[in-house]
Coordinates of C-alpha atoms and ligand atoms in Angstrom, one line a residue:
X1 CA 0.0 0.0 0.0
X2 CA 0.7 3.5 -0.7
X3 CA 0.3 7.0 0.0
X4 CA -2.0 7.0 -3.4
X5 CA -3.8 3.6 -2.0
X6 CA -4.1 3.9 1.9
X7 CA -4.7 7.5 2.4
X8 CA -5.5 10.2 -0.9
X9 CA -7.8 8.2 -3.0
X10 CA -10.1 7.0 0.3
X11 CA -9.8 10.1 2.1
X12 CA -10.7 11.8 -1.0
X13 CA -14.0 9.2 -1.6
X14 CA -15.2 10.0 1.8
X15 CA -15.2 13.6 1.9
X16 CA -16.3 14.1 -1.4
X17 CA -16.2 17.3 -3.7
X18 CA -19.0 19.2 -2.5
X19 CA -17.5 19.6 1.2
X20 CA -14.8 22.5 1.2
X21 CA -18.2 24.4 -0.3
X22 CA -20.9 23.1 2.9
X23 CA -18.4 24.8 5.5
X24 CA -19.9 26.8 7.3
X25 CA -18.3 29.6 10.0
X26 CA -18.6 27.4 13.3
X27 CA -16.6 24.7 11.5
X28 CA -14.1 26.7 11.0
X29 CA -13.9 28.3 14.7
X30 CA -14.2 24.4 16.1
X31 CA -11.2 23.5 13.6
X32 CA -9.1 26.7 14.6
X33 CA -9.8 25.7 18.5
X34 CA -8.8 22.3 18.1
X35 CA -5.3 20.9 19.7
X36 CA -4.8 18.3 17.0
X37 CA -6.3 18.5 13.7
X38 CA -7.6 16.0 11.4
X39 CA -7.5 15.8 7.8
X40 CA -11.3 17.2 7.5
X41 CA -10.3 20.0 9.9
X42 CA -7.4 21.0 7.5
X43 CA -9.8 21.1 4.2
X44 CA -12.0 23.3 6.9
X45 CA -9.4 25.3 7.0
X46 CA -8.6 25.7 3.3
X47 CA -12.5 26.1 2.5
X48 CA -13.4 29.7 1.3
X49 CA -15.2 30.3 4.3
X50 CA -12.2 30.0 6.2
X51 CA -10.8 33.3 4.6
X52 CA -13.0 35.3 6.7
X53 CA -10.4 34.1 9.9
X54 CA -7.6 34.2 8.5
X55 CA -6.5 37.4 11.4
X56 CA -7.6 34.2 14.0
X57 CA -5.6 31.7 12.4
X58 CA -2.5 33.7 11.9
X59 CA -1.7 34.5 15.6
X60 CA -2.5 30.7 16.5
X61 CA -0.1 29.5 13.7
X62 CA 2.4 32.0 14.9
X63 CA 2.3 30.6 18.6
X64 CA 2.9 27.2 17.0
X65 CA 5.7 28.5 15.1
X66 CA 7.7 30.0 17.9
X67 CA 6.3 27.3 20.3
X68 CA 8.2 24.7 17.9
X69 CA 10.9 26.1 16.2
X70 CA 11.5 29.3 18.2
X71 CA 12.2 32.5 16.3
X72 CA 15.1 31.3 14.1
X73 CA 14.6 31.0 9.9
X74 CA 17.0 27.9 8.4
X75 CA 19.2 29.6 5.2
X76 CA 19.9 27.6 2.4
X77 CA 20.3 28.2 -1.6
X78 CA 20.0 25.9 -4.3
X79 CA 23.0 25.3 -6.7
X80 CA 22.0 24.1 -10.3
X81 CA 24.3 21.1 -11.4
X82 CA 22.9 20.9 -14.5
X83 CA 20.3 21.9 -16.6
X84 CA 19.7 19.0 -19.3
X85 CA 16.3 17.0 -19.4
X86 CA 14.0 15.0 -21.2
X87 CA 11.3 15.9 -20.3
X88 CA 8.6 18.2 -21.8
X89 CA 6.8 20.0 -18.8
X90 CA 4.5 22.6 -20.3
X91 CA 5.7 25.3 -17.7
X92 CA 9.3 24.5 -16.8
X93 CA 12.0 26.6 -18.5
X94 CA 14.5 23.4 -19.0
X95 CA 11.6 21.4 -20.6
X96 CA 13.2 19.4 -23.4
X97 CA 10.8 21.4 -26.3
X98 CA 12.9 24.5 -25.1
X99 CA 16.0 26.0 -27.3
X100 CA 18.3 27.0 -24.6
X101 CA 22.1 26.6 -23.8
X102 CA 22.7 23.3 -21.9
X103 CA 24.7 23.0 -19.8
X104 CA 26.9 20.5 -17.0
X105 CA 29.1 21.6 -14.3
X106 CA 32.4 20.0 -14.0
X107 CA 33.7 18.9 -11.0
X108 CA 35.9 21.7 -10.8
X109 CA 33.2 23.9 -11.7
X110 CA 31.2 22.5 -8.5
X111 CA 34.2 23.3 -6.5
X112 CA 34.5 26.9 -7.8
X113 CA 30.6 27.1 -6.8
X114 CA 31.1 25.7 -3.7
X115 CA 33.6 27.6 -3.1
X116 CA 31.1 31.5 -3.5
X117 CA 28.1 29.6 -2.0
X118 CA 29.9 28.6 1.4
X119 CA 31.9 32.4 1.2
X120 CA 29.3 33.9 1.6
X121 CA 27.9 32.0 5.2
X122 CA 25.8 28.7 3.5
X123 CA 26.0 25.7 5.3
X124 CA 22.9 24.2 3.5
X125 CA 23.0 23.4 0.2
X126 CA 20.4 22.2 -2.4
X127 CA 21.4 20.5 -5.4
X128 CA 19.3 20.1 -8.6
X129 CA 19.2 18.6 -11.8
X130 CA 17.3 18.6 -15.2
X131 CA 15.8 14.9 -15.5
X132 CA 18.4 13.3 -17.8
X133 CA 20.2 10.3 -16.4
X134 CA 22.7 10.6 -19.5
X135 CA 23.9 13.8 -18.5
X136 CA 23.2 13.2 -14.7
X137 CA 23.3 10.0 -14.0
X138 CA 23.6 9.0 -10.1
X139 CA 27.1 8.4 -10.3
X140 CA 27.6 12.4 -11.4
X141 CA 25.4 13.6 -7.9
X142 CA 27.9 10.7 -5.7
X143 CA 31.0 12.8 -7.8
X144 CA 29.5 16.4 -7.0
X145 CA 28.3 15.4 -3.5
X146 CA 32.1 14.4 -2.3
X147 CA 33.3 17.7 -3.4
X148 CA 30.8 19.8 -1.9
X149 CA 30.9 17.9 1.5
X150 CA 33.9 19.7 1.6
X151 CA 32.7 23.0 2.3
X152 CA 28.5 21.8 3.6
X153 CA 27.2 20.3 6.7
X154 CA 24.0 19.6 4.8
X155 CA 23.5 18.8 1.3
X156 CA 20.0 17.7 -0.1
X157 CA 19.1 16.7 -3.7
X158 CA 16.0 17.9 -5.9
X159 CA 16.6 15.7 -9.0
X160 CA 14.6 13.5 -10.7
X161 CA 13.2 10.6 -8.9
X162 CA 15.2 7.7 -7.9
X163 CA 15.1 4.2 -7.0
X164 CA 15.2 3.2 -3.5
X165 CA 18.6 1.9 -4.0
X166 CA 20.0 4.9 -5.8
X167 CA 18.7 7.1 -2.8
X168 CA 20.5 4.7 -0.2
X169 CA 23.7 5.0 -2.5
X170 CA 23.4 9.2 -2.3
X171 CA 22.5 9.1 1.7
X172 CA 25.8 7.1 1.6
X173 CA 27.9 9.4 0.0
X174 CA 26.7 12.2 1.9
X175 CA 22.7 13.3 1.3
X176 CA 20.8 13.7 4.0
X177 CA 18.0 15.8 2.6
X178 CA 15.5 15.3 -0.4
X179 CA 13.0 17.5 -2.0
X180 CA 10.3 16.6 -4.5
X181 CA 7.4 18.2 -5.9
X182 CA 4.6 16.1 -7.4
X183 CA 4.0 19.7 -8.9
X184 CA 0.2 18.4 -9.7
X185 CA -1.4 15.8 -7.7
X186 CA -4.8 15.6 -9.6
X187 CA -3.8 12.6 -11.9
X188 CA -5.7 14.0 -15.4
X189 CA -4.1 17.7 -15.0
X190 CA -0.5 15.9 -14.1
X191 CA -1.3 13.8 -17.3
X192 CA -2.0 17.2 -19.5
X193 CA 1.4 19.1 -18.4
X194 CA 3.8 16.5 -18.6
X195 CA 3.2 16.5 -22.5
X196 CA 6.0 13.9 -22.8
X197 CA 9.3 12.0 -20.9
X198 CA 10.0 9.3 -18.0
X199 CA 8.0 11.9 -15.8
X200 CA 4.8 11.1 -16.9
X201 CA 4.9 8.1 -14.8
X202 CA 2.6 10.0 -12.1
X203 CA 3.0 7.0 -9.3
X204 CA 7.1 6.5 -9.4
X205 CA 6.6 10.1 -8.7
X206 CA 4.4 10.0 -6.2
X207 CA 6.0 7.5 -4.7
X208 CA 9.6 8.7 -4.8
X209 CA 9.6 10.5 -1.4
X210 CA 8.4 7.0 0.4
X211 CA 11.6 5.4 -1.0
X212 CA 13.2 7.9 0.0
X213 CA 12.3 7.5 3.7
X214 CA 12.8 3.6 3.0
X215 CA 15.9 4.4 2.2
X216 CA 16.7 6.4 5.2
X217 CA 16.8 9.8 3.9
X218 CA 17.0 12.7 7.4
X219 CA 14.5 15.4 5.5
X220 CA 12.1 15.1 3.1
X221 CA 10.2 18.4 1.6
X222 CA 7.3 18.2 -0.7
X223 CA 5.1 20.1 -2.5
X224 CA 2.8 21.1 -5.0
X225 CA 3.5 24.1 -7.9
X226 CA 0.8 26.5 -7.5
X227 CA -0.9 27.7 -10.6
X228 CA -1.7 24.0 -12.1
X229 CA -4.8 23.1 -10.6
X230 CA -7.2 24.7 -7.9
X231 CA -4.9 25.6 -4.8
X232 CA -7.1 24.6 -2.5
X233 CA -7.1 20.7 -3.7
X234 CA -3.4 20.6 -4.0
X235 CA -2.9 22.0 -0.6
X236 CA -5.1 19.4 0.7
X237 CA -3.4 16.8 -0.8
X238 CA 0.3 17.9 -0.3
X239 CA -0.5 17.8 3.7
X240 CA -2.4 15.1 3.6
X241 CA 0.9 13.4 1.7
X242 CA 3.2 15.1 4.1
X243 CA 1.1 13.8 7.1
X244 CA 1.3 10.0 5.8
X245 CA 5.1 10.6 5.5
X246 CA 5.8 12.2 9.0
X247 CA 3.3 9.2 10.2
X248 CA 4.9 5.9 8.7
X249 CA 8.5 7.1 9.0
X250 CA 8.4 9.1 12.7
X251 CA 12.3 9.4 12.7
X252 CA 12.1 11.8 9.2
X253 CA 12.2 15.8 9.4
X254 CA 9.3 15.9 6.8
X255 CA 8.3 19.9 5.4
X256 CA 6.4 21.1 2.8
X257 CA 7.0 24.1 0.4
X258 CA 4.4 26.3 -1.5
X259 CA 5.9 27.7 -4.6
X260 CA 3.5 29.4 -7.2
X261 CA 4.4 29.2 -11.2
X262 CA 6.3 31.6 -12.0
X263 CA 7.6 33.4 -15.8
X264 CA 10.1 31.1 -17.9
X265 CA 11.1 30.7 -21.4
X266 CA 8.6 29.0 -22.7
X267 CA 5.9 31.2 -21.8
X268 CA 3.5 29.0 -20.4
X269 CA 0.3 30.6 -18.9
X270 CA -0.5 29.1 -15.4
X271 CA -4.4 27.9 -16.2
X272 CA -5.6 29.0 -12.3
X273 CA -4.3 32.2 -10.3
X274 CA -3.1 31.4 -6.7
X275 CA -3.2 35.1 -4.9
X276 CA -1.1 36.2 -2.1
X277 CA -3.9 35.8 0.2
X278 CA -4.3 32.3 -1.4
X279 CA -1.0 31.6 -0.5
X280 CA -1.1 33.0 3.0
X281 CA -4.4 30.6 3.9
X282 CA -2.1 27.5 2.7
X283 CA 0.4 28.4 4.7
X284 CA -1.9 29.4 8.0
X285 CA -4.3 26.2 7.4
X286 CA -0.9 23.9 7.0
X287 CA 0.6 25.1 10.3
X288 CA -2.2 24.2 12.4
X289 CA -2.6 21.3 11.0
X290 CA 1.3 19.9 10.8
X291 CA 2.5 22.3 13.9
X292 CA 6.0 20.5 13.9
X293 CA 6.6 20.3 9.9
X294 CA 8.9 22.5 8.0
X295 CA 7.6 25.1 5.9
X296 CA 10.2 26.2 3.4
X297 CA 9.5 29.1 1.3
X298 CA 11.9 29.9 -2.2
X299 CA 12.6 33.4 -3.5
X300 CA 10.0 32.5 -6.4
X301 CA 7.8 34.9 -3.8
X302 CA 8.5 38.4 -3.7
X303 CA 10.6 40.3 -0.7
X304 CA 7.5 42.0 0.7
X305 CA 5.4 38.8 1.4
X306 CA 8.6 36.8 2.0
X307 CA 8.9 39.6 4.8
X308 CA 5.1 39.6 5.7
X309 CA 5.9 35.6 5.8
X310 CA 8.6 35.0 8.5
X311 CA 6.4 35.1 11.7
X312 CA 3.7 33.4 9.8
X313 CA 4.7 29.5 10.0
X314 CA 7.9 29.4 8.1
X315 CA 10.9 27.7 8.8
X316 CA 13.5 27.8 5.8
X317 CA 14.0 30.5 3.4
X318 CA 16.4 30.4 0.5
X319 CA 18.6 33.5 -0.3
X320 CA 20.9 34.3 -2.7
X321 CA 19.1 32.1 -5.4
X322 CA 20.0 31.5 -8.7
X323 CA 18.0 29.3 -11.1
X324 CA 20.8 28.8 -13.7
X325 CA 23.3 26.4 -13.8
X326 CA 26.7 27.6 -12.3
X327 CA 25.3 31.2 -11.8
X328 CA 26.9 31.6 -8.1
X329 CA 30.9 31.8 -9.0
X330 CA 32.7 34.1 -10.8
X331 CA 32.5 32.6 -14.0
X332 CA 29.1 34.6 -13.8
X333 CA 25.9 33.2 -15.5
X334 CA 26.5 30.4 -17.8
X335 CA 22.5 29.5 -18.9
X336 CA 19.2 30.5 -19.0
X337 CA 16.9 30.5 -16.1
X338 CA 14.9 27.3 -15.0
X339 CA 11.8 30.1 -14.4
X340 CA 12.3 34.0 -12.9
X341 CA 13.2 34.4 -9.3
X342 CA 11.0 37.2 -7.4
X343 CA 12.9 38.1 -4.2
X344 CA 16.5 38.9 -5.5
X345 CA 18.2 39.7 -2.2
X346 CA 21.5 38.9 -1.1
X347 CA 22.4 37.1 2.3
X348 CA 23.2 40.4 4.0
X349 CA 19.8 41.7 3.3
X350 CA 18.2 38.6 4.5
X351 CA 20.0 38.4 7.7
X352 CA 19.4 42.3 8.0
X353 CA 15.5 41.8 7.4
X354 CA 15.1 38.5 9.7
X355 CA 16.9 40.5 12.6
X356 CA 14.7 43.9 12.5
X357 CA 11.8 41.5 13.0
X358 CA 13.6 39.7 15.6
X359 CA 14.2 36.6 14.2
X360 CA 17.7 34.8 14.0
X361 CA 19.1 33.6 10.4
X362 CA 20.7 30.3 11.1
X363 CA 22.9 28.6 8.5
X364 CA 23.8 25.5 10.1
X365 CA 21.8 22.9 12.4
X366 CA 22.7 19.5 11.0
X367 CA 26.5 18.0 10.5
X368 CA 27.5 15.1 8.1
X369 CA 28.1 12.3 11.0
X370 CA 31.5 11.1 9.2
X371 CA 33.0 14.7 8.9
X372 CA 33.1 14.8 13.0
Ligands
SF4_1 S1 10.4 20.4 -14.2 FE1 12.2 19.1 -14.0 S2 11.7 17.4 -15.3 FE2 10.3 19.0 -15.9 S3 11.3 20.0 -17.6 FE3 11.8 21.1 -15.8 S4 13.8 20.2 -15.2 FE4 12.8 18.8 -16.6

């Protein structure tokens, strides 16, 4: 059994479709007052009736925030390996139908990265891919990972997914943390956008982050990419598939991120509009329901919300970001952008902005056991 099989199909049989729309205001207020939420009390608390307490909701997610993770906001930024794939995703920049420069760090290259990333305070580092085992096969993340272990205490992957065995073979070089985005968890709009490659494959997908666990990965993050389907169903189903993780595999730091669609190459036009607000209610509805998940949230959001965002339930932020493949060192930017960052501040800004709100940037709380 699986996520797919024990928890989102039933759960989603049982409620039914007509339910986020029959909430009424006391639901919400009995959901909001509640210790420990259930998964019917979370879609309460997505429903558009909940927007009317959204004020409510905010100060009881902060209080769970700071009552959990105290007032401190994990750094980390992603570093772009590589940037060829074969897949065609309507709305991704590095989609295979897309006439752009690719590109493959070499393992000096990594080092040179490395090498600006930790300069300027990282301790976190997330690595990415395109989806082309050719160009990246697992053996190329083992290469990149012993090079960067060098200068991280943390390195996590977002690649494409792997086998169970290919996961245990990355924790053993040096992963501890994974992140994967279903990006669309209703099966016939996943179908539509993922016009062609392995990725259409919507369960090895779905199922990636359980192997991952298996496997014995420390952090898992998932997530859904806002802008594919309603919000409101996504967000359901990304807790609900965050809850089943943090519940079969207790020892895993499981989170969740939020991102929203943003501009890339290609032009795609995100088919439903996910509002700050929108955004805000995920984030608020997530909290109460998962008080002791991670919340990460990427500089695809802009500095103002980002800002607005800190005391609001999240945990990680990324900084510094750059969505092209070796775009941190000197050697400048070498490709185009996997899609257009929002909040372009540097580390120093960061710091400066968590601080004036009282909140402490941290950029290390995890250390590779065999580097002690
Ligand atoms: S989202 Fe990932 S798999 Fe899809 S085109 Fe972009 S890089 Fe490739």
């Amino acid at each position: 059994m699986s996520f797919y099989d024990e928890v989102y199909q039933p759960i989603r049989r049982e409620i039914g479709e007509d339910f986020m729309h029959s909430v009424t205001a006391a639901d919400v207020r009995r959901a909001i007052g509640k210790t420990w939420l259930n998964e019917r009390d979370y879609l309460v608390l997505l429903s558009p009736r909940a927007e009317d307490f959204l004020e409510e909701m905010a100060w009881k997610a902060h209080r769970l925030t700071v009552q959990h993770f105290g007032r401190v906001i994990q750094l980390y930024t992603p570093l772009y390996l590589a940037n060829y794939c074969v897949n065609k995703c309507a709305y991704c920049g590095f989609g295979a139908h897309n006439k752009i420069k690719r590109d493959r760090l070499t393992l000096a290259e990594v080092e040179d990265e490395a090498r600006a990333i930790a300069g300027m305070g990282f301790k976190h580092i997330l690595i990415l891919t395109g989806e082309s085992r050719h160009h990246s096969p697992v053996s190329y993340m083992r290469d990149c990972v012993q090079v960067l272990k060098k200068y991280f205490s943390s390195i996590s992957i977002e690649v494409y997914p792997l086998t169970e065995e290919e996961y245990r073979e990355l924790i053993f070089a040096g992963v501890d943390g994974l992140t994967i985005y279903q990006e669309v968890y209703d099966e016939a709009v996943y179908d539509r956008v993922h016009l062609a490659g392995p990725k259409k494959d919507y369960h090895f997908r779905l199922n990636a982050p359980e192997r991952a666990c298996r496997a014995g990965m420390r952090t898992v993050n998932v997530g859904a990419l806002l802008g594919l389907h309603d919000w409101r169903s996504e967000a359901f189903a990304t807790g609900l598939h965050a809850a089943y993780l943090q519940k079969k595999f207790p020892a895993v730091e499981v989170s969740l991120s939020p991102p929203r669609l943003r501009p890339e190459v290609g032009g795609f036009d995100p088919p439903v509009r996910v509002t700050d607000q929108n955004l805000v209610q995920y984030i608020l509805a997530f909290r109460l329901f998962m008080p002791r998940a991670g919340i990460t949230l990427s500089t695809r959001e802009p500095a103002r919300l980002r800002d607005h965002l800190v005391k609001l339930g999240v945990t990680r932020m990324s900084a510094a970001s750059c969505t092209s493949v070796g775009g941190h060192s000197e050697t400048g930017q070498k490709t185009e952008d996997q899609f257009a960052i929002a909040d372009g501040r540097g580390v120093g800004e960061i710091m400066a902005m968590l601080y004036e709100q009282g909140y402490q940037p941290v950029f290390k709380d995890w250390q590779l056991l065999e580097a002690n």
